[in-house]
Amino acid sequence: MGKSALITGISGQDGAYLARLLVDKGYKVYGAQRRGASLNTARLEELGVLNEIETVPFELLEYANISSVLNQVAPDEVYNLAAQSFVGTSFDQPLYTGDVDGMGVLRMLEVLRSMGSKARFYQASTSEMFGKVKETPQNEETPFHPRSPYAVAKLYAHWIVVNYRESYNMFATSGILFNHESPLRGAEFVTRKVTLALARIVQGEQDVLSVGNVEAERDWGFAGDYVEGMWRMLQQDEPDDYVLATGRTTKVRDFITASAKALDLDLEWDGEGEQTTATDKKSGKVIVRVDPQFFRPAEVELLLGDAAKAKDKLGWEPTVQLEELTEMMVRADYDRIKNGSLKF
Ligand code: NAP
Ligand code: G4F
């Protein structure tokens, strides 16, 4: 009989790519989905996997619900991808973020421990935990310095995973993943916000893209590559922690320029800080502005990952370069706007 997996956060970007991967590998996949006014299935539909999984109602704030789902499903593997995942929102909703992203993980581990479950557990940890970075590039040994309520909650989750592994001999693994993007990325994250806005601007549906700190640098990879790494982590003989990253970092400003270029826009940047603008050379119009409302109370200025351990132990390497990823995202958003098929 094939293996079974429970994926929390099934409606999100990584949930959809991981569901596609595991179904293709012959897994029975249970998608844990929280209740909303309407079911959020657009990403699963886009990857053609909605009808190949079984969804189960799930809420990370509810111990009894987690317990009944895990007891009923009794999966071989659990991928905990659910989270309040937007750093900006965590400054406005720090208690909620702490409860879902920190305590929620403890609830899952406690349920699995009390069941005596042998399920292998994957926790979606994050490069945000490195925050005000202590060294560059960052690897599994780099000390943490989180800079947002999101990152602090994720750091709690990371250490409780390590603690349950060491205390109870559970197969609990933490993937410290650097930023990964795709056409399925949520529209509030900067890459997707940029590709969507520029696709609208060239089709006359928007005038200006307003952004925050364009000097921030991120190590951006493709989500499809990163879910492969998650799966490989759970196929090892022993649980451990792994960084997944591309080893290349890019400024937000340069991602905007490259996305614009993919749409035949040639940008000229001007000014500094809050006065920064970018003008489309052909039309002479300002199409990018910096708006301080998008600045964060504490910023992570630079992330650059070293995934040597994942390459060595998992045989994992990213396959999609940033240029290809940018083109993929820009094209997808251009077509969605053109066809009126934008769903998320
Ligand atoms: P995402 O698109 O924002 O998806 C988050 C998922 O969590 C959604 O399915 C959401 O459901 C669900 N969720 C939120 N609160 C919940 C709750 N209280 N109970 C149950 N489900 C809940 O995030 P992603 O980009 O796929 O990222 C997946 C995970 O990896 C997250 O934990 C994120 O923090 C982490 N991570 C992401 C990156 C990255 O670059 N993408 C890097 C490192 C780590 P709704 O659809 O109902 O909102
Ligand atoms: O796209 P972002 O919002 O992603 P951020 O904060 O790096 O977090 C993402 O990656 C983490 C992994 O490192 C995940 F754990 C987390 O769940 C999420 O997926 O912002 C990237 C950078 C930041 O420095 C931000 O200040 O872009 C900067 N930025 C500049 N203007 C902007 C904007 N970010 C957003 N969202 N919107 C802007 O207008």
Short mmCIF file of C-alpha atoms and ligand atoms in Angstrom, two decimals:
data_model
loop_
_atom_site.label_atom_id
_atom_site.label_comp_id
_atom_site.label_asym_id
_atom_site.label_seq_id
_atom_site.Cartn_x
_atom_site.Cartn_y
_atom_site.Cartn_z
CA MET A 1 0.00 0.00 0.00
CA GLY A 2 1.21 3.51 -0.81
CA LYS A 3 2.02 6.07 1.86
CA SER A 4 -0.37 8.68 3.19
CA ALA A 5 0.35 12.31 4.06
CA LEU A 6 -1.52 15.07 5.81
CA ILE A 7 -0.69 18.57 4.54
CA THR A 8 -1.79 21.54 6.65
CA GLY A 9 -1.99 24.85 4.76
CA ILE A 10 -3.23 22.95 1.71
CA SER A 11 -4.86 26.07 0.20
CA GLY A 12 -1.60 28.04 0.22
CA GLN A 13 1.21 28.21 -2.33
CA ASP A 14 3.36 25.41 -0.91
CA GLY A 15 0.35 23.26 -0.04
CA ALA A 16 -0.67 23.13 -3.70
CA TYR A 17 2.81 22.31 -5.03
CA LEU A 18 3.40 19.68 -2.33
CA ALA A 19 -0.01 18.07 -2.95
CA ARG A 20 0.83 17.82 -6.67
CA LEU A 21 4.23 16.27 -5.90
CA LEU A 22 2.91 13.69 -3.41
CA VAL A 23 -0.06 12.65 -5.55
CA ASP A 24 2.35 12.13 -8.45
CA LYS A 25 4.45 9.93 -6.15
CA GLY A 26 1.40 7.76 -5.40
CA TYR A 27 0.58 9.12 -1.91
CA LYS A 28 -2.91 9.30 -0.52
CA VAL A 29 -3.03 13.00 0.33
CA TYR A 30 -5.25 14.58 2.99
CA GLY A 31 -5.47 18.36 2.70
CA ALA A 32 -6.15 20.02 6.04
CA GLN A 33 -8.18 23.14 5.40
CA ARG A 34 -9.57 25.71 7.80
CA ARG A 35 -13.12 26.88 7.49
CA GLY A 36 -13.86 30.06 5.56
CA ALA A 37 -16.95 31.65 4.04
CA SER A 38 -15.95 29.91 0.83
CA LEU A 39 -13.46 27.13 0.22
CA ASN A 40 -10.16 28.46 -1.04
CA THR A 41 -9.26 25.87 -3.68
CA ALA A 42 -8.04 27.99 -6.59
CA ARG A 43 -4.36 27.02 -6.31
CA LEU A 44 -5.19 23.31 -6.10
CA GLU A 45 -7.41 23.73 -9.16
CA GLU A 46 -4.67 25.55 -11.05
CA LEU A 47 -2.33 22.57 -10.52
CA GLY A 48 -5.13 20.12 -11.38
CA VAL A 49 -4.86 18.30 -8.06
CA LEU A 50 -8.08 19.33 -6.25
CA ASN A 51 -9.96 16.17 -7.21
CA GLU A 52 -7.06 13.92 -6.34
CA ILE A 53 -6.89 14.76 -2.64
CA GLU A 54 -9.27 14.46 0.28
CA THR A 55 -9.84 17.64 2.26
CA VAL A 56 -10.42 17.56 6.02
CA PRO A 57 -11.61 20.48 8.19
CA PHE A 58 -8.71 21.68 10.30
CA GLU A 59 -7.85 24.59 12.61
CA LEU A 60 -4.42 25.06 14.24
CA LEU A 61 -5.97 26.93 17.17
CA GLU A 62 -8.14 23.93 18.20
CA TYR A 63 -6.40 21.11 20.06
CA ALA A 64 -9.44 18.81 19.94
CA ASN A 65 -9.84 19.32 16.20
CA ILE A 66 -6.15 18.59 15.53
CA SER A 67 -6.45 15.50 17.70
CA SER A 68 -9.51 14.11 15.94
CA VAL A 69 -8.04 14.78 12.46
CA LEU A 70 -4.70 13.13 13.25
CA ASN A 71 -6.40 10.16 14.93
CA GLN A 72 -8.80 9.67 12.03
CA VAL A 73 -6.29 10.09 9.23
CA ALA A 74 -3.28 8.46 10.98
CA PRO A 75 -0.92 9.59 8.20
CA ASP A 76 2.60 8.29 7.60
CA GLU A 77 3.85 11.84 7.07
CA VAL A 78 2.64 15.22 8.32
CA TYR A 79 3.69 18.44 6.59
CA ASN A 80 2.81 21.43 8.77
CA LEU A 81 2.67 24.28 6.25
CA ALA A 82 -0.23 26.19 7.82
CA ALA A 83 0.65 29.58 9.28
CA GLN A 84 -0.15 33.26 9.39
CA SER A 85 2.71 33.63 6.94
CA PHE A 86 2.81 37.36 6.18
CA VAL A 87 5.53 39.18 8.14
CA GLY A 88 3.87 42.60 7.77
CA THR A 89 0.59 41.39 9.30
CA SER A 90 2.43 39.86 12.27
CA PHE A 91 3.22 43.38 13.53
CA ASP A 92 -0.53 44.20 13.54
CA GLN A 93 -1.67 40.78 14.83
CA PRO A 94 1.20 39.57 17.05
CA LEU A 95 -0.91 37.54 19.52
CA TYR A 96 -2.82 35.71 16.80
CA THR A 97 0.41 35.06 14.90
CA GLY A 98 2.09 33.70 18.04
CA ASP A 99 -0.84 31.41 18.73
CA VAL A 100 -1.09 29.96 15.21
CA ASP A 101 2.60 29.90 14.21
CA GLY A 102 4.08 29.03 17.63
CA MET A 103 1.52 27.31 19.86
CA GLY A 104 -0.18 25.68 16.88
CA VAL A 105 2.97 23.64 16.24
CA LEU A 106 3.16 22.60 19.88
CA ARG A 107 -0.49 21.47 19.68
CA MET A 108 0.36 19.24 16.70
CA LEU A 109 3.41 17.75 18.38
CA GLU A 110 1.53 17.15 21.63
CA VAL A 111 -1.24 15.32 19.79
CA LEU A 112 1.27 13.16 17.91
CA ARG A 113 3.22 12.44 21.13
CA SER A 114 0.11 11.52 23.11
CA MET A 115 -1.06 9.23 20.28
CA GLY A 116 2.31 7.48 20.29
CA SER A 117 2.30 8.25 16.57
CA LYS A 118 5.23 7.17 14.43
CA ALA A 119 4.33 9.74 11.76
CA ARG A 120 7.20 11.74 10.32
CA PHE A 121 6.68 15.46 10.95
CA TYR A 122 7.86 18.37 8.78
CA GLN A 123 7.80 21.91 10.20
CA ALA A 124 7.86 24.91 7.86
CA SER A 125 10.62 26.96 9.47
CA THR A 126 11.97 30.06 7.84
CA SER A 127 15.05 32.13 7.00
CA GLU A 128 13.24 35.03 8.73
CA MET A 129 14.58 33.47 11.97
CA PHE A 130 18.08 34.72 10.96
CA GLY A 131 16.63 38.26 10.87
CA LYS A 132 19.39 40.70 11.75
CA VAL A 133 21.91 38.30 10.29
CA LYS A 134 24.98 37.31 12.28
CA GLU A 135 26.89 36.02 9.25
CA THR A 136 26.50 35.76 5.48
CA PRO A 137 25.62 33.37 3.96
CA GLN A 138 23.36 31.80 6.58
CA ASN A 139 23.39 28.04 7.24
CA GLU A 140 22.06 25.60 9.88
CA GLU A 141 24.71 26.74 12.38
CA THR A 142 24.10 30.50 12.03
CA PRO A 143 22.73 32.05 15.26
CA PHE A 144 19.17 33.43 15.05
CA HIS A 145 18.01 37.00 15.64
CA PRO A 146 14.31 37.25 14.67
CA ARG A 147 12.99 40.71 13.72
CA SER A 148 9.19 40.30 13.69
CA PRO A 149 6.46 38.63 15.76
CA TYR A 150 6.19 36.16 12.86
CA ALA A 151 9.87 35.23 13.08
CA VAL A 152 9.77 34.99 16.89
CA ALA A 153 6.77 32.64 16.72
CA LYS A 154 8.48 30.54 14.04
CA LEU A 155 11.60 30.38 16.18
CA TYR A 156 9.55 28.99 19.08
CA ALA A 157 8.12 26.43 16.67
CA HIS A 158 11.59 25.54 15.40
CA TRP A 159 12.98 24.91 18.88
CA ILE A 160 9.93 22.98 20.08
CA VAL A 161 10.40 20.66 17.09
CA VAL A 162 14.05 20.16 18.07
CA ASN A 163 12.99 19.65 21.71
CA TYR A 164 10.35 16.99 20.88
CA ARG A 165 12.84 15.21 18.66
CA GLU A 166 15.44 15.15 21.45
CA SER A 167 13.00 14.45 24.32
CA TYR A 168 10.65 11.89 22.79
CA ASN A 169 12.66 10.48 19.91
CA MET A 170 10.06 11.72 17.42
CA PHE A 171 10.85 11.98 13.70
CA ALA A 172 10.44 15.76 13.68
CA THR A 173 12.29 17.75 11.05
CA SER A 174 12.59 21.48 10.51
CA GLY A 175 13.13 22.90 7.02
CA ILE A 176 14.67 26.38 7.23
CA LEU A 177 13.48 27.64 3.88
CA PHE A 178 14.52 30.87 2.24
CA ASN A 179 11.93 32.82 0.23
CA HIS A 180 10.33 30.79 -2.52
CA GLU A 181 7.92 32.18 -5.06
CA SER A 182 5.77 31.11 -8.00
CA PRO A 183 2.71 32.18 -9.99
CA LEU A 184 0.73 30.78 -7.02
CA ARG A 185 2.35 33.16 -4.49
CA GLY A 186 -0.05 35.22 -2.34
CA ALA A 187 -0.63 38.68 -3.82
CA GLU A 188 0.63 40.58 -0.73
CA PHE A 189 4.20 39.19 -0.93
CA VAL A 190 6.53 41.51 -2.78
CA THR A 191 7.40 39.42 -5.87
CA ARG A 192 3.79 38.65 -6.73
CA LYS A 193 2.64 42.15 -5.79
CA VAL A 194 5.17 43.45 -8.35
CA THR A 195 4.34 41.03 -11.18
CA LEU A 196 0.59 41.52 -10.72
CA ALA A 197 0.82 45.32 -10.56
CA LEU A 198 3.09 45.58 -13.61
CA ALA A 199 0.83 43.23 -15.59
CA ARG A 200 -2.06 45.54 -14.74
CA ILE A 201 -0.10 48.70 -15.54
CA VAL A 202 0.88 47.57 -19.05
CA GLN A 203 -2.77 46.66 -19.72
CA GLY A 204 -4.04 50.05 -18.51
CA GLU A 205 -5.74 48.68 -15.37
CA GLN A 206 -3.49 50.39 -12.80
CA ASP A 207 -1.34 53.53 -12.76
CA VAL A 208 1.29 53.04 -10.08
CA LEU A 209 2.92 50.25 -8.05
CA SER A 210 3.47 51.38 -4.43
CA VAL A 211 6.11 49.47 -2.47
CA GLY A 212 8.14 49.69 0.75
CA ASN A 213 11.87 49.12 1.24
CA VAL A 214 13.31 48.49 -2.24
CA GLU A 215 16.83 48.05 -0.86
CA ALA A 216 15.95 44.80 0.99
CA GLU A 217 17.71 41.74 -0.43
CA ARG A 218 16.25 38.26 -0.63
CA ASP A 219 17.35 34.79 -1.74
CA TRP A 220 14.41 33.94 -4.00
CA GLY A 221 13.83 30.42 -5.36
CA PHE A 222 10.97 28.54 -7.03
CA ALA A 223 8.38 26.92 -4.72
CA GLY A 224 8.21 23.78 -6.89
CA ASP A 225 11.86 23.06 -6.10
CA TYR A 226 11.40 23.67 -2.37
CA VAL A 227 8.54 21.18 -1.85
CA GLU A 228 10.78 18.50 -3.37
CA GLY A 229 13.29 19.35 -0.63
CA MET A 230 10.59 19.04 2.08
CA TRP A 231 9.73 15.55 0.87
CA ARG A 232 13.39 14.47 0.70
CA MET A 233 13.86 15.61 4.33
CA LEU A 234 11.21 13.13 5.49
CA GLN A 235 12.76 10.23 3.50
CA GLN A 236 16.04 10.32 5.49
CA ASP A 237 16.99 7.70 8.08
CA GLU A 238 17.17 10.34 10.83
CA PRO A 239 15.30 13.62 11.42
CA ASP A 240 17.40 16.78 11.16
CA ASP A 241 17.27 20.46 10.19
CA TYR A 242 18.10 21.68 6.70
CA VAL A 243 18.45 25.04 4.95
CA LEU A 244 16.99 25.28 1.43
CA ALA A 245 18.16 28.30 -0.58
CA THR A 246 19.58 29.28 -3.99
CA GLY A 247 22.77 30.95 -2.74
CA ARG A 248 22.03 34.15 -4.65
CA THR A 249 20.50 37.36 -3.29
CA THR A 250 18.74 40.17 -5.16
CA LYS A 251 17.41 43.59 -4.18
CA VAL A 252 13.67 44.22 -4.38
CA ARG A 253 14.54 47.18 -6.67
CA ASP A 254 16.31 44.84 -9.12
CA PHE A 255 13.45 42.33 -9.07
CA ILE A 256 11.12 45.19 -10.06
CA THR A 257 13.45 46.28 -12.90
CA ALA A 258 13.72 42.71 -14.23
CA SER A 259 9.95 42.12 -14.05
CA ALA A 260 9.35 45.39 -15.89
CA LYS A 261 11.85 44.38 -18.55
CA ALA A 262 9.97 41.12 -19.10
CA LEU A 263 6.99 43.31 -20.05
CA ASP A 264 9.10 45.57 -22.33
CA LEU A 265 9.18 48.39 -19.78
CA ASP A 266 12.53 50.16 -19.37
CA LEU A 267 12.69 51.71 -15.88
CA GLU A 268 14.80 54.65 -14.74
CA TRP A 269 15.20 54.92 -10.95
CA ASP A 270 15.45 58.27 -9.22
CA GLY A 271 15.68 59.57 -5.63
CA GLU A 272 16.37 57.84 -2.32
CA GLY A 273 14.39 56.44 0.62
CA GLU A 274 10.79 57.66 0.65
CA GLN A 275 11.49 59.82 -2.44
CA THR A 276 12.42 56.84 -4.61
CA THR A 277 10.55 56.54 -7.91
CA ALA A 278 10.90 54.62 -11.16
CA THR A 279 9.84 56.08 -14.50
CA ASP A 280 8.98 54.17 -17.65
CA LYS A 281 11.43 55.69 -20.15
CA LYS A 282 9.10 55.25 -23.14
CA SER A 283 6.00 56.94 -21.74
CA GLY A 284 7.81 59.22 -19.26
CA LYS A 285 5.29 58.15 -16.56
CA VAL A 286 6.24 57.39 -12.97
CA ILE A 287 5.02 53.83 -12.43
CA VAL A 288 6.75 52.86 -9.17
CA ARG A 289 6.68 54.84 -5.91
CA VAL A 290 7.90 54.14 -2.40
CA ASP A 291 5.18 54.45 0.22
CA PRO A 292 6.27 54.34 3.89
CA GLN A 293 3.07 52.49 4.84
CA PHE A 294 4.82 49.37 3.52
CA PHE A 295 7.91 49.84 5.72
CA ARG A 296 8.17 47.44 8.68
CA PRO A 297 8.90 48.48 12.27
CA ALA A 298 12.00 46.25 12.12
CA GLU A 299 13.34 45.07 8.78
CA VAL A 300 15.31 42.03 7.64
CA GLU A 301 17.73 43.77 5.28
CA LEU A 302 19.56 40.79 3.76
CA LEU A 303 19.02 37.07 3.41
CA LEU A 304 21.39 34.76 1.56
CA GLY A 305 21.32 31.04 2.20
CA ASP A 306 23.94 28.30 2.06
CA ALA A 307 22.20 25.01 1.22
CA ALA A 308 25.39 22.90 1.11
CA LYS A 309 24.05 20.45 3.72
CA ALA A 310 20.86 19.84 1.72
CA LYS A 311 22.95 19.25 -1.41
CA ASP A 312 25.25 16.86 0.40
CA LYS A 313 22.70 14.86 2.44
CA LEU A 314 19.50 15.18 0.37
CA GLY A 315 20.98 15.57 -3.11
CA TRP A 316 18.80 18.68 -3.34
CA GLU A 317 19.57 21.63 -5.60
CA PRO A 318 17.34 24.36 -7.01
CA THR A 319 16.58 23.90 -10.72
CA VAL A 320 14.93 27.23 -11.56
CA GLN A 321 16.98 30.43 -11.82
CA LEU A 322 15.54 33.81 -10.81
CA GLU A 323 15.34 34.99 -14.44
CA GLU A 324 13.13 32.01 -15.36
CA LEU A 325 11.04 32.44 -12.20
CA THR A 326 10.50 36.15 -12.93
CA GLU A 327 9.44 35.41 -16.50
CA MET A 328 7.07 32.64 -15.31
CA MET A 329 5.37 34.93 -12.78
CA VAL A 330 5.10 37.93 -15.11
CA ARG A 331 3.63 35.80 -17.93
CA ALA A 332 1.10 34.14 -15.63
CA ASP A 333 -0.15 37.48 -14.29
CA TYR A 334 -0.20 39.10 -17.74
CA ASP A 335 -2.37 36.25 -19.05
CA ARG A 336 -4.67 36.26 -15.99
CA ILE A 337 -5.35 39.98 -16.40
CA LYS A 338 -5.81 39.64 -20.18
CA ASN A 339 -8.26 36.73 -19.85
CA GLY A 340 -10.04 38.07 -16.77
CA SER A 341 -9.11 34.82 -14.99
CA LEU A 342 -7.42 36.20 -11.86
CA LYS A 343 -8.55 34.08 -8.89
CA PHE A 344 -6.00 34.87 -6.13
P1 NAP B 1 0.57 30.70 2.40
O1 NAP B 1 0.39 30.66 0.93
O2 NAP B 1 0.31 31.97 3.14
O3 NAP B 1 -0.37 29.55 3.04
C1 NAP B 1 -0.63 29.49 4.41
C2 NAP B 1 -1.66 28.42 4.65
O4 NAP B 1 -1.93 28.32 6.07
C3 NAP B 1 -3.04 28.67 3.99
O5 NAP B 1 -3.52 27.44 3.49
C4 NAP B 1 -3.90 29.13 5.16
O6 NAP B 1 -5.28 28.89 4.96
C5 NAP B 1 -3.34 28.25 6.26
N1 NAP B 1 -3.69 28.73 7.62
C6 NAP B 1 -3.47 29.95 8.14
N2 NAP B 1 -3.90 30.02 9.41
C7 NAP B 1 -4.41 28.79 9.71
C8 NAP B 1 -5.00 28.24 10.87
N3 NAP B 1 -5.19 28.97 11.98
N4 NAP B 1 -5.41 26.93 10.84
C9 NAP B 1 -5.24 26.20 9.72
N5 NAP B 1 -4.70 26.68 8.58
C10 NAP B 1 -4.26 27.97 8.57
O7 NAP B 1 2.04 30.23 2.81
P2 NAP B 1 3.15 29.50 1.91
O8 NAP B 1 3.95 30.53 1.19
O9 NAP B 1 2.54 28.38 1.17
O10 NAP B 1 4.11 28.95 3.05
C11 NAP B 1 3.87 27.68 3.66
C12 NAP B 1 4.56 27.65 5.01
O11 NAP B 1 5.97 27.84 4.87
C13 NAP B 1 4.10 28.72 6.00
O12 NAP B 1 4.14 28.14 7.29
C14 NAP B 1 5.17 29.79 5.89
O13 NAP B 1 5.25 30.54 7.08
C15 NAP B 1 6.40 28.95 5.65
N6 NAP B 1 7.48 29.54 4.87
C16 NAP B 1 7.20 30.07 3.65
C17 NAP B 1 8.25 30.57 2.88
C18 NAP B 1 7.99 31.16 1.52
O14 NAP B 1 8.87 31.85 1.01
N7 NAP B 1 6.84 30.88 0.90
C19 NAP B 1 9.58 30.51 3.36
C20 NAP B 1 9.79 29.94 4.61
C21 NAP B 1 8.75 29.43 5.35
P3 NAP B 1 -6.28 29.99 4.28
O15 NAP B 1 -6.22 29.74 2.81
O16 NAP B 1 -7.58 29.65 4.89
O17 NAP B 1 -5.76 31.33 4.67
O1 G4F B 2 7.73 39.32 0.06
P1 G4F B 2 7.86 39.66 1.50
O2 G4F B 2 6.65 40.13 2.19
O3 G4F B 2 8.51 38.40 2.19
P2 G4F B 2 9.29 38.22 3.58
O4 G4F B 2 8.97 39.28 4.55
O5 G4F B 2 10.73 38.01 3.23
O6 G4F B 2 8.66 36.85 4.10
C1 G4F B 2 8.45 35.74 3.24
O7 G4F B 2 9.60 34.93 3.23
C2 G4F B 2 9.89 34.33 4.50
C3 G4F B 2 11.17 33.51 4.30
O8 G4F B 2 12.29 34.33 4.49
C4 G4F B 2 8.72 33.48 4.94
F1 G4F B 2 8.98 32.89 6.13
C5 G4F B 2 7.47 34.33 5.06
O9 G4F B 2 6.36 33.49 5.38
C6 G4F B 2 7.22 34.98 3.71
O10 G4F B 2 6.90 33.98 2.77
O11 G4F B 2 8.97 40.81 1.67
C7 G4F B 2 10.27 40.66 1.14
C8 G4F B 2 11.03 41.98 1.30
C9 G4F B 2 10.94 42.57 2.72
O12 G4F B 2 12.20 43.08 3.08
C10 G4F B 2 9.96 43.72 2.57
O13 G4F B 2 10.15 44.79 3.48
O14 G4F B 2 10.44 42.94 0.43
C11 G4F B 2 10.29 44.14 1.15
N1 G4F B 2 9.22 44.93 0.51
C12 G4F B 2 9.39 46.12 -0.10
N2 G4F B 2 8.21 46.58 -0.54
C13 G4F B 2 7.92 44.60 0.46
C14 G4F B 2 7.28 45.65 -0.19
N3 G4F B 2 7.24 43.53 0.92
C15 G4F B 2 5.90 43.47 0.69
N4 G4F B 2 5.22 42.39 1.08
N5 G4F B 2 5.23 44.50 0.06
C16 G4F B 2 5.88 45.60 -0.40
O15 G4F B 2 5.26 46.51 -0.96
#
